CSV table of C-alpha atoms and ligand atoms in Angstrom, one decimal:
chain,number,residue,atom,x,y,z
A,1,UNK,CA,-59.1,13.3,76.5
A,2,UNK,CA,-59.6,10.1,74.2
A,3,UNK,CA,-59.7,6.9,75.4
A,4,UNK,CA,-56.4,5.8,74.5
A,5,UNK,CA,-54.5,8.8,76.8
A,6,UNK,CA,-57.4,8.5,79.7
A,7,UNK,CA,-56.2,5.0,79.5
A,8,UNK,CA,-52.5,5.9,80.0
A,9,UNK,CA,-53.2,8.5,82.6
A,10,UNK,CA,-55.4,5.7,84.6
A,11,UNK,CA,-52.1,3.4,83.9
A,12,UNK,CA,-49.5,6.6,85.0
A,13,UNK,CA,-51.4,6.8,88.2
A,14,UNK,CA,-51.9,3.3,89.3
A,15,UNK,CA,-48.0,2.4,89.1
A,16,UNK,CA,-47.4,5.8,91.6
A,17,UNK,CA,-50.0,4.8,93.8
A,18,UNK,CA,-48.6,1.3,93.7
A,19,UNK,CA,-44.7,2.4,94.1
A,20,UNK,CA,-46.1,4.8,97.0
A,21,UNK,CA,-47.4,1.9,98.6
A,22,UNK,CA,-44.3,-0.4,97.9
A,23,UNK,CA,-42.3,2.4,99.6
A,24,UNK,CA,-44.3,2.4,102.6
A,25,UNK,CA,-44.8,-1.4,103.1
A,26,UNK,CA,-40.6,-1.5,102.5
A,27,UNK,CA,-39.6,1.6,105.2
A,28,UNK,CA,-39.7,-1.1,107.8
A,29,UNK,CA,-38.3,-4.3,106.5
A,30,UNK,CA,-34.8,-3.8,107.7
A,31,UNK,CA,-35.5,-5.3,110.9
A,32,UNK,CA,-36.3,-9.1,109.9
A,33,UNK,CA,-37.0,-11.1,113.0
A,34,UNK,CA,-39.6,-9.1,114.0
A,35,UNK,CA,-42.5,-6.6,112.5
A,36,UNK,CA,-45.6,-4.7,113.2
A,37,UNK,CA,-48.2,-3.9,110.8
A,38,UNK,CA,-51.3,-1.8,110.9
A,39,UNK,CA,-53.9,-2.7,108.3
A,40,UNK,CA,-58.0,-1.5,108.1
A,41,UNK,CA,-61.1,-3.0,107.1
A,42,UNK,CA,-62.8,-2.6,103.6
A,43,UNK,CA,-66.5,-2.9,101.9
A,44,UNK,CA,-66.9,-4.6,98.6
A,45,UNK,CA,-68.7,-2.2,96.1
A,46,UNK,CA,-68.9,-4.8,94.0
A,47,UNK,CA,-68.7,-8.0,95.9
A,48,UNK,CA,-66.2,-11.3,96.4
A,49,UNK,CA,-68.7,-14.4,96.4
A,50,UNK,CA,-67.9,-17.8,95.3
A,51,UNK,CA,-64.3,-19.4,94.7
A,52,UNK,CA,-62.4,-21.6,92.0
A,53,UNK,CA,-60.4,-22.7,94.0
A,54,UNK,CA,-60.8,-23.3,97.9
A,55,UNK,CA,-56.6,-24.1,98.7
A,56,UNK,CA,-55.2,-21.0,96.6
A,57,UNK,CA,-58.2,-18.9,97.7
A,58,UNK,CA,-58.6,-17.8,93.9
A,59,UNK,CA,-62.1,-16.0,93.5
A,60,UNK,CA,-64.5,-17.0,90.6
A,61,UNK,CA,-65.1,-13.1,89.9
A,62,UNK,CA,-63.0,-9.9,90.1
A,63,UNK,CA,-64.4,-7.6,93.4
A,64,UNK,CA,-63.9,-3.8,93.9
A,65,UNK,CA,-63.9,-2.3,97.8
A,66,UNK,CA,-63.2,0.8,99.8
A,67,UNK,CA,-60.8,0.4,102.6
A,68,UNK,CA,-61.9,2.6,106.2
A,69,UNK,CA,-60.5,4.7,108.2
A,70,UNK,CA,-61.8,2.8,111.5
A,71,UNK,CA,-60.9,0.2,113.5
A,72,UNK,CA,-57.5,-0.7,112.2
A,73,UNK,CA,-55.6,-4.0,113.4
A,74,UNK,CA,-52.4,-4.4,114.7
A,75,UNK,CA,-49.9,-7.3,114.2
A,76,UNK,CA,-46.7,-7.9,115.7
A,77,UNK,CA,-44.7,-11.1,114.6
A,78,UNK,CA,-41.6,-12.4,116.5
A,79,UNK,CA,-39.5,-15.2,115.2
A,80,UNK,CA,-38.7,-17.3,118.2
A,81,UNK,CA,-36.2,-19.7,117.3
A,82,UNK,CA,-36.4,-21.4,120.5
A,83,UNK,CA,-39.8,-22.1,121.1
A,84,UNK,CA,-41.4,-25.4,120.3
A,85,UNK,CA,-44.5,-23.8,118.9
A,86,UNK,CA,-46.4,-20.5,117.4
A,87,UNK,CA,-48.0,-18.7,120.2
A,88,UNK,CA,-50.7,-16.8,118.8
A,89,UNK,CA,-52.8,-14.3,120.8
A,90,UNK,CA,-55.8,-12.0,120.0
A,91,UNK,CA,-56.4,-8.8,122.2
A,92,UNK,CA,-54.4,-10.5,124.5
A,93,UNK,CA,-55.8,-13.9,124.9
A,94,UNK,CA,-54.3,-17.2,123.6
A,95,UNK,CA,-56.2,-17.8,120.2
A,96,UNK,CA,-57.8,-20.7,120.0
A,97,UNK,CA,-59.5,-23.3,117.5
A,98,UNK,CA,-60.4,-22.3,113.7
A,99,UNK,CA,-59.1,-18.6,114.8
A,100,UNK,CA,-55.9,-20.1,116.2
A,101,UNK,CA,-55.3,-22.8,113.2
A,102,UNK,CA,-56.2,-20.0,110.1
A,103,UNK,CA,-53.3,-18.3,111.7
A,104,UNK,CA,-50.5,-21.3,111.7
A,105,UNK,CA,-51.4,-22.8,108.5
A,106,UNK,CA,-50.7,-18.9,107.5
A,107,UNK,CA,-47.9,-18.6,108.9
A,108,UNK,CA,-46.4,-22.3,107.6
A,109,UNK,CA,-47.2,-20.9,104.3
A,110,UNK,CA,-45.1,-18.0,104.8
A,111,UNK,CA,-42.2,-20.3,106.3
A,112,UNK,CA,-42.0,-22.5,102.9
A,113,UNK,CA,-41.8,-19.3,101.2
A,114,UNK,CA,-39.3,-17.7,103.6
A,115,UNK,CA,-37.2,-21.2,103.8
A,116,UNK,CA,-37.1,-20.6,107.5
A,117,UNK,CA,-38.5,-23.1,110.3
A,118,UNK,CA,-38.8,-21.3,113.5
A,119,UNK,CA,-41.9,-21.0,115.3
A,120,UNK,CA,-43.5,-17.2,115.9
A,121,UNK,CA,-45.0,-15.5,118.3
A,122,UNK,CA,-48.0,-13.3,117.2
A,123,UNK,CA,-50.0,-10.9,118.9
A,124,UNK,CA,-52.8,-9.3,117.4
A,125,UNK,CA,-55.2,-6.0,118.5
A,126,UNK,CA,-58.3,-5.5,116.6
A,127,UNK,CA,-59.6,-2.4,117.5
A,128,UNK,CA,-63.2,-3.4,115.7
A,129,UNK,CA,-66.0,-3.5,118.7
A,130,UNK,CA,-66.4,-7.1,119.4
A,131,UNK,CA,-69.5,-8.0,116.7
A,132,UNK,CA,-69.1,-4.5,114.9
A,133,UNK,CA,-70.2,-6.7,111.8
A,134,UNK,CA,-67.5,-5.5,110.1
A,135,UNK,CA,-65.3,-8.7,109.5
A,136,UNK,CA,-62.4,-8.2,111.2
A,137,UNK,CA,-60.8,-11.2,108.5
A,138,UNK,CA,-59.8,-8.7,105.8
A,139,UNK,CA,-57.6,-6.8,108.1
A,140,UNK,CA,-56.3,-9.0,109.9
A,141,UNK,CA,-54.7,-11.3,107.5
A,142,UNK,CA,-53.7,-7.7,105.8
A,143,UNK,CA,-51.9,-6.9,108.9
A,144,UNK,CA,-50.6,-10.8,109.3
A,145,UNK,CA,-49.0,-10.8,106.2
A,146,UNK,CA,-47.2,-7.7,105.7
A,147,UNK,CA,-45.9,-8.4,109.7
A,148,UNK,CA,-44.9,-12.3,108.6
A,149,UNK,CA,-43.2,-11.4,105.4
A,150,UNK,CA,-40.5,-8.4,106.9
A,151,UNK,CA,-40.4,-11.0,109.9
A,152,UNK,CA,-39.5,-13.6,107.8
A,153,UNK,CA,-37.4,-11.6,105.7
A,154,UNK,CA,-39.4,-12.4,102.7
A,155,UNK,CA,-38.2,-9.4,100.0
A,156,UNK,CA,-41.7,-8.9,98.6
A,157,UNK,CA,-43.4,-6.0,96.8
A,158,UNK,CA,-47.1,-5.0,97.6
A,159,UNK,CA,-48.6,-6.9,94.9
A,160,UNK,CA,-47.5,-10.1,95.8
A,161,UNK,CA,-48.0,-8.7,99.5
A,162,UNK,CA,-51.7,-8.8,98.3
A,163,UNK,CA,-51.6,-12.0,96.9
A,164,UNK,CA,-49.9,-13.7,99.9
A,165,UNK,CA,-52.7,-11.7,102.3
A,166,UNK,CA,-54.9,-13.6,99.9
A,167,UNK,CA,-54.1,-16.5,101.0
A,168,UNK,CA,-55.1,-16.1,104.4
A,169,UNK,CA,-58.4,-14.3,103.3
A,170,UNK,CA,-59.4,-13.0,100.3
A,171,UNK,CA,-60.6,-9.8,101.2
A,172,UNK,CA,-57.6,-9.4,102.7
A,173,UNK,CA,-55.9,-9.0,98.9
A,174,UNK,CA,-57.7,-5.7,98.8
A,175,UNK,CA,-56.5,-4.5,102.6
A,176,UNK,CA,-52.8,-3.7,101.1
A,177,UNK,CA,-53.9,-0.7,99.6
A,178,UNK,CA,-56.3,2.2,100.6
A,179,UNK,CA,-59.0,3.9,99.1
A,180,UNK,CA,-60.8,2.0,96.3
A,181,UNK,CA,-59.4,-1.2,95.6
A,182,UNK,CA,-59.8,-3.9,92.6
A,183,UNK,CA,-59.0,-7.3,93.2
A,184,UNK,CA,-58.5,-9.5,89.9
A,185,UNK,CA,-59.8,-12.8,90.0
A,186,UNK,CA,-56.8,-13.9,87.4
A,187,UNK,CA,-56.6,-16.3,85.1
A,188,UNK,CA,-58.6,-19.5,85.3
A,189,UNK,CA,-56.8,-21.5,82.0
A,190,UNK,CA,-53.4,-21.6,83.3
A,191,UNK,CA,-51.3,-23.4,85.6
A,192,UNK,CA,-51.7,-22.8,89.3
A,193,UNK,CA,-48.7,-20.8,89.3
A,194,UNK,CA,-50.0,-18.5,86.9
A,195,UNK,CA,-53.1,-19.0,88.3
A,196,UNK,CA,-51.8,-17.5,91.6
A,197,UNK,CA,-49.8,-15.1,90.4
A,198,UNK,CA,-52.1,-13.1,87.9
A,199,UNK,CA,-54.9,-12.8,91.2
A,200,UNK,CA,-53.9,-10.0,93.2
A,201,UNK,CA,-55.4,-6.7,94.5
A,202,UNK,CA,-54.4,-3.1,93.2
A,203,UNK,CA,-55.8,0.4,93.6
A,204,UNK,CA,-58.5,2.3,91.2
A,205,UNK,CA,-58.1,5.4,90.2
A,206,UNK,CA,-61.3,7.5,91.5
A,207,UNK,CA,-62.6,11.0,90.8
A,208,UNK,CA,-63.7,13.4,93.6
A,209,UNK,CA,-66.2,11.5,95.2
A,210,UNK,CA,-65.9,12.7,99.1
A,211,UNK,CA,-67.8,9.7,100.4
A,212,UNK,CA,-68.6,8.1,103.5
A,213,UNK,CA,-69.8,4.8,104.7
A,214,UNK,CA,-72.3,4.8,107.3
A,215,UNK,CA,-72.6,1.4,109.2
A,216,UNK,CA,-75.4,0.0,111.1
A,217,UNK,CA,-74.8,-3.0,113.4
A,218,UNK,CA,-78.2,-4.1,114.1
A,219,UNK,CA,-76.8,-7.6,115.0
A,220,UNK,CA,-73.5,-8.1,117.0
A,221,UNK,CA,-73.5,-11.7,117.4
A,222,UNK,CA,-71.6,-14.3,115.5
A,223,UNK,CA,-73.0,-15.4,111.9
A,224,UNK,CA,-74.4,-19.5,111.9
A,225,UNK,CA,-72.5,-19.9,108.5
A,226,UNK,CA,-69.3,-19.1,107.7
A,227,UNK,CA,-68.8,-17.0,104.5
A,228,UNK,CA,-66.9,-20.0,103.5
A,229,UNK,CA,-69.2,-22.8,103.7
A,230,UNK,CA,-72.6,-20.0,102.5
A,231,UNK,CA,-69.7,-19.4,99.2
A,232,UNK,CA,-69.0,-22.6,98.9
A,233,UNK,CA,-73.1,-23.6,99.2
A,234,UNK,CA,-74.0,-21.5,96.6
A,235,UNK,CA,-71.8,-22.0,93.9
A,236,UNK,CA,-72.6,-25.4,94.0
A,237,UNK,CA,-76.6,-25.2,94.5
A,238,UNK,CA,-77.6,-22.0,93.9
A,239,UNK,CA,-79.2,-21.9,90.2
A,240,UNK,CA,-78.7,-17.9,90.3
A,241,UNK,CA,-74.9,-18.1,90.7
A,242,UNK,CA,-73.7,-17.9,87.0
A,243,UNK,CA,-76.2,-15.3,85.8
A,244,UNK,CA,-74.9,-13.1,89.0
A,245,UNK,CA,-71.1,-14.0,88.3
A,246,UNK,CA,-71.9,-12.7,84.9
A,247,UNK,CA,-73.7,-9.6,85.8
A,248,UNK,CA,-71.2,-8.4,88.0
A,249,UNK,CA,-68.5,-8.4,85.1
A,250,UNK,CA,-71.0,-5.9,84.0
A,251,UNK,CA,-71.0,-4.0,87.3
A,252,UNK,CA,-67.4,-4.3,87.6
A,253,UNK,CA,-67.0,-2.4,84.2
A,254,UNK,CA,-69.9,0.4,85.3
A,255,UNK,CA,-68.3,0.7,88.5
A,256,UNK,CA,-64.8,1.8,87.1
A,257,UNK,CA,-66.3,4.4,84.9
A,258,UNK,CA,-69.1,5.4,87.7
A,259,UNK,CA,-65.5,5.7,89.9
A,260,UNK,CA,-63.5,7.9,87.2
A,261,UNK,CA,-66.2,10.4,86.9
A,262,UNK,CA,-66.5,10.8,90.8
A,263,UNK,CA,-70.5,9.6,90.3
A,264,UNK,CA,-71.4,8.9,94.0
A,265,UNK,CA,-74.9,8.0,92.4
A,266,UNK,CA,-74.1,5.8,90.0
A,267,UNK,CA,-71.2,4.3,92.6
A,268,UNK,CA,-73.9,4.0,95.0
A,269,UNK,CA,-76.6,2.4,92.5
A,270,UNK,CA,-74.0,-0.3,91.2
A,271,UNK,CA,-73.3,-1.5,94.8
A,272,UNK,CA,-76.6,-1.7,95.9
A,273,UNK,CA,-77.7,-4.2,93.0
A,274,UNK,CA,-74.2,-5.9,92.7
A,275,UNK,CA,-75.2,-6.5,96.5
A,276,UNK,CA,-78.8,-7.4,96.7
A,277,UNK,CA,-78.2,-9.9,93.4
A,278,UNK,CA,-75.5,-11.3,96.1
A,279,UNK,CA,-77.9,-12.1,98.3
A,280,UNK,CA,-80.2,-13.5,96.2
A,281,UNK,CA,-78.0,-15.7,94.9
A,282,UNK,CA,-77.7,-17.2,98.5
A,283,UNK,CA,-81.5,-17.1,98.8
A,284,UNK,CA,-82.0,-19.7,96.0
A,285,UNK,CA,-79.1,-21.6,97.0
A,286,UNK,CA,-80.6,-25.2,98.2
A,287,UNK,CA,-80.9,-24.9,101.9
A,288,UNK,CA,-80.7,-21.4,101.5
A,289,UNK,CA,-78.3,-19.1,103.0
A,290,UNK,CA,-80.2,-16.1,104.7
A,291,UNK,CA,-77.9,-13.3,106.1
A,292,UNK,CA,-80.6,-10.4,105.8
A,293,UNK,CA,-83.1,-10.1,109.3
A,294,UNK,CA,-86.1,-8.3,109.6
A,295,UNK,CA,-83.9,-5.4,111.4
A,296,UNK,CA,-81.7,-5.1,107.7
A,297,UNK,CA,-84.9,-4.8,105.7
A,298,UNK,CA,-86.1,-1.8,108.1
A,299,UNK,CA,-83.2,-0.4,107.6
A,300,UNK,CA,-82.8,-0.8,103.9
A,301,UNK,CA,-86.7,1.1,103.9
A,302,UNK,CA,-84.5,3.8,105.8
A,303,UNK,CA,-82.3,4.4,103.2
A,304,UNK,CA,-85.2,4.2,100.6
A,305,UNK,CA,-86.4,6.8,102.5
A,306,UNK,CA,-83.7,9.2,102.6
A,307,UNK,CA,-83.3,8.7,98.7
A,308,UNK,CA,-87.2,9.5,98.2
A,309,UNK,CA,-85.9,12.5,100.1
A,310,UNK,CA,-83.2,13.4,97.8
A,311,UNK,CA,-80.2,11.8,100.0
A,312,UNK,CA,-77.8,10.5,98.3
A,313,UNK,CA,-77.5,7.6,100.3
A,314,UNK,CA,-77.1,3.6,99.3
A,315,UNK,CA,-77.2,0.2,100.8
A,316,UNK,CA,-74.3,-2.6,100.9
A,317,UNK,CA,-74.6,-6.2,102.8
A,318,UNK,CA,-72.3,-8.4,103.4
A,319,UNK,CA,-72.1,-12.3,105.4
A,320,UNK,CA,-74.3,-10.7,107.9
A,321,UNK,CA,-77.5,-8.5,108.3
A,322,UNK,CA,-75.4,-5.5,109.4
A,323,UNK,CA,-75.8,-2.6,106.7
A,324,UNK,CA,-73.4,-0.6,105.4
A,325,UNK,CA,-74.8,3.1,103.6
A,326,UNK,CA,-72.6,4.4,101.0
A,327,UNK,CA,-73.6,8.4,101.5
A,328,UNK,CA,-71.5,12.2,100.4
A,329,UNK,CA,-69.2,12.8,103.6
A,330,UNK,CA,-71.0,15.8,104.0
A,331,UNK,CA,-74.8,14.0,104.4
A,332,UNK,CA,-72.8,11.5,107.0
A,333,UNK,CA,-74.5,12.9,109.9
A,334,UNK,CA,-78.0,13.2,108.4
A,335,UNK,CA,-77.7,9.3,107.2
A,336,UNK,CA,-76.3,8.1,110.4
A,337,UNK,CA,-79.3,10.2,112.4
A,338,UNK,CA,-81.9,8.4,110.0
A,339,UNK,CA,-80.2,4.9,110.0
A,340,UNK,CA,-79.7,4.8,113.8
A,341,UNK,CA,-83.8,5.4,114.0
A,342,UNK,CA,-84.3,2.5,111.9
A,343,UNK,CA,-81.3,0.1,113.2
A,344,UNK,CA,-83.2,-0.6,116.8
A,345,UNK,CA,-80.4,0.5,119.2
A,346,UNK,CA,-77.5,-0.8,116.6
A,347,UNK,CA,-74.4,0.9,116.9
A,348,UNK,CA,-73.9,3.9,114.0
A,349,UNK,CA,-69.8,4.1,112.9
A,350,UNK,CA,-69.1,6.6,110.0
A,351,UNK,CA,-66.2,5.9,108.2
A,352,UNK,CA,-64.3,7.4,105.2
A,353,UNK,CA,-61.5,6.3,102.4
A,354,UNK,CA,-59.1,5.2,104.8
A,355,UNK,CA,-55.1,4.1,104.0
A,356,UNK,CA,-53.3,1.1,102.8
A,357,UNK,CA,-51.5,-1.8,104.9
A,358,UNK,CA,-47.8,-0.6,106.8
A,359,UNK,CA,-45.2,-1.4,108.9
A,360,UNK,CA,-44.6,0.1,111.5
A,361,UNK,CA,-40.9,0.9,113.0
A,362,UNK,CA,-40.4,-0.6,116.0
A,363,UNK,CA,-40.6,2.8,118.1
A,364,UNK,CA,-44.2,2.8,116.6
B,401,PMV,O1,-62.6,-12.8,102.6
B,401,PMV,P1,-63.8,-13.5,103.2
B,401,PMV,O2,-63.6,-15.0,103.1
B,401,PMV,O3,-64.1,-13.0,104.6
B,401,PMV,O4,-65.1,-13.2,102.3
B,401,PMV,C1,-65.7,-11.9,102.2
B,401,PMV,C2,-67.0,-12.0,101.5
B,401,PMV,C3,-67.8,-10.7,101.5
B,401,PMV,O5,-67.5,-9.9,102.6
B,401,PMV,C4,-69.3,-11.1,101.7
B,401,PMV,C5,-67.7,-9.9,100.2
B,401,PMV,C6,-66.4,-9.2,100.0
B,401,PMV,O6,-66.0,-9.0,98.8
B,401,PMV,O7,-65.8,-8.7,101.0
């Protein structure tokens, strides 16, 4: 196939993977005034780091992700026209503080959108274990914003689904759709408006790659620096920013191909260094930003390891020392056996592709 009609067949099967996931996110919008959603985590291959622009939550670089199969959250909005104020609560407690607050100034976003006033009343189940490491952020405000828009009655399609989720997170842009996801930073020379609307999430096409992704929690506490302040810290200090921003236009491109050939090598190569320069880029920033403990460096010799021994298997860190092993699905249990040696009594969860964002009908 030449590049012109690969091109075209990439193009032919983005839009039905994108109408698919219109048609799904749409099934349940009939019933405005209240909506459930189930969204899942995802993993940046190639990673979102640093903003342009902290209010529209527009990303200085274009990141790539898997979504998972595990631990899904579950939103249910209720328009409640009476109340005098949101109730918000997570796993069944009243949220409270930065939790509680991300949430309204989400949801007033939604109301100026929606022209509608009345308060809501949102309940929200992760089903992550509490400190899995895996941020719990991306779908959450996935789940929030698919839930507030058929709630709302906002007549939205999945793209700007994404971009609204943005808003609340932006990892949660990618949440909307399953599998492997590209998020495009957009354009940085126009207005706002076109600003906003050109930086939204959409699936990539990938070849038969059959992976999983093994995780390692070898810390379950909180993190001492939000991913937004570490961002914010080291595109302002951190003299390896730019050269990393640059490289992982690079990685992005390498990626995509890696992707359409079904390369779990070369997908597995390009995260690890899209991730590591990451972190560097935090480690020069001025104090520095450390993530990455002594237990996330014995584990990354693990995975060294199991390559040496001709194991597929690849190392991805995010806001937190936790590590995440890209791996075939059919070495998952050979990884996961190695990694749990090495992850000093951390919880092992495999996961695999999992699906995009949906409402659910109200019988569930
Ligand atoms: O969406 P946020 O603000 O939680 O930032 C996520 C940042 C990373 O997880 C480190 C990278 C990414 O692309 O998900």
């Amino acid at each position: 196939m030449g590049a012109e009609q690969q091109a075209t067949a990439v193009r032919a099967a983005t839009d039905t993977t994108v109408r698919a996931a219109d048609t799904a996110v749409r099934a349940a919008t009939d019933t405005a005034g209240a909506a459930t959603a189930v969204a899942h985590p995802n993993i940046a291959l190639i990673k979102y780091w640093g903003k342009r622009d902290e209010r529209l939550i527009l990303p200085r670089t274009d990141s790539l992700s898997m979504t998972l199969d595990i631990f899904p959250t579950t939103t249910r909005v209720r328009l409640a026209p009476d109340a005098g104020h949101d109730e918000v609560t997570l796993g069944g407690k009243p949220a409270e503080g930065d939790a509680r607050q991300r949430i309204i100034t989400f949801l007033d976003l939604v109301r100026e959108l929606a022209g509608v006033g009345h308060p809501a009343v949102v309940d929200t189940e992760n089903t992550v274990p509490t400190g899995a490491g895996l941020a719990s952020s991306a779908s959450g405000f996935a789940a929030l914003a698919l839930a507030a828009a058929a709630a709302y009655g906002l007549d939205l399609d999945v793209t700007a689904l994404s971009r609204l989720a943005r808003r609340g997170s932006g990892s949660a842009s990618r949440s909307l759709f399953g599998d492997f996801v590209v998020w495009h930073a957009g354009r940085a020379d126009g207005t706002d408006e076109e600003a906003d609307l050109s930086s939204y999430a959409e699936p990539v096409p990938a070849g038969p790659l059959d992976p999983a992704l093994v995780v390692a929690v070898v810390n379950a506490g909180p993190k001492d620096v939000s991913s937004r302040a570490a961002m914010r810290r080291t595109v302002d200090t951190s003299p390896l920013y730019e050269p990393w921003a640059v490289s992982s236009k690079d990685d992005l491109a390498d990626m995509r191909l890696a992707l359409g050939r079904g390369d779990l090598e070369a997908v597995g190569e390009i995260a690890e260094r899209n991730a590591l320069g990451m972190h560097a880029t935090m480690l020069a920033a001025r104090p520095a930003v450390r993530y990455l403990s002594p237990a996330t460096l014995t584990v990354l010799d693990s995975v060294l390891r199991l390559r040496r021994d001709g194991v597929a298997a690849y190392a991805t860190m995010d806001a937190g020392p936790n590590v995440k092993v890209l791996c075939r699905s059919a070495d998952a249990d050979r990884v996961a056996d190695v990694v749990r040696g090495a992850a000093q009594g951390g919880a092992i969860h495999i996961a695999r592709p999992g699906p995009g964002a949906r409402l659910l009908n109200e019988d569930g």
